[in-house]
Amino acid sequence: MSRIAQLPWCLGITRPHKSGDAALISRMNSHLSDLATSRPEALAVKPSGLEAKENPALWLVGAPLPKYLAKGTKGEIVHVHPEASSHMVLSLKDAEEAMAKGWAELHPLSGVMGWLPLPYVMIYAPRDEEEFGVWTKFVDAAVAFTTAEQH
């Protein structure tokens, strides 16, 4: 499903993002918690190390970190912003598709001097139930990629 939307104009390296409502953000964070509960040997929810500490994040735990996650994210897979957009680590193929369909943009520091993995993307905030379903598929794909599952 392609996302049809005009991106907001901005000055600088980041875009303003849609304000998310509390119920949506709660559902997004619940999805992260559900994933961690279903795979406690591999996943945990902890405060983000890349954003404000009050932003919950899904982390890879319990195994040596892949090299592409170790330096910049230290194992953080995805976090949700207060405005309901989110950053996550996707495979190159998934990130390319997400950007081509208008769901994501590459973080300006993605792949720069190894600080953030390539591709580290920002997924736009879901605007309705159907888009929330797409967002959960991106999160599931990020987990599959970082835990080396086939998807």
C-alpha angles and dihedrals in degrees: 000000000000121000113228112206140122111240116236118253115243143168114236135019101308133059126224109252133216114271110248124213121240094247092055093047090048090053091048092051090045089057089055091048092048090053092050092048091050093051109028091158091062109020140047137172113232135150113291117265092197101047135027112322091240090066109093115224137191112238135194108236140166099044138062109283119248110252093246091059100037103074106040109020099024087215101319108142105178141352132185121228123222088253091054099252114120142203120223144161111246132174115265090253094049093045092049091052093045091052094043091053094048098252100112150020129210114255109249091238096045108133093359110142090329093290095123124017122254109271107030106155141185112229114206119243115272112250100195144005094280092052090047087058090052090049091054089053090054090051091048090050090050090052092047091050097046094044091046095242121152115247 
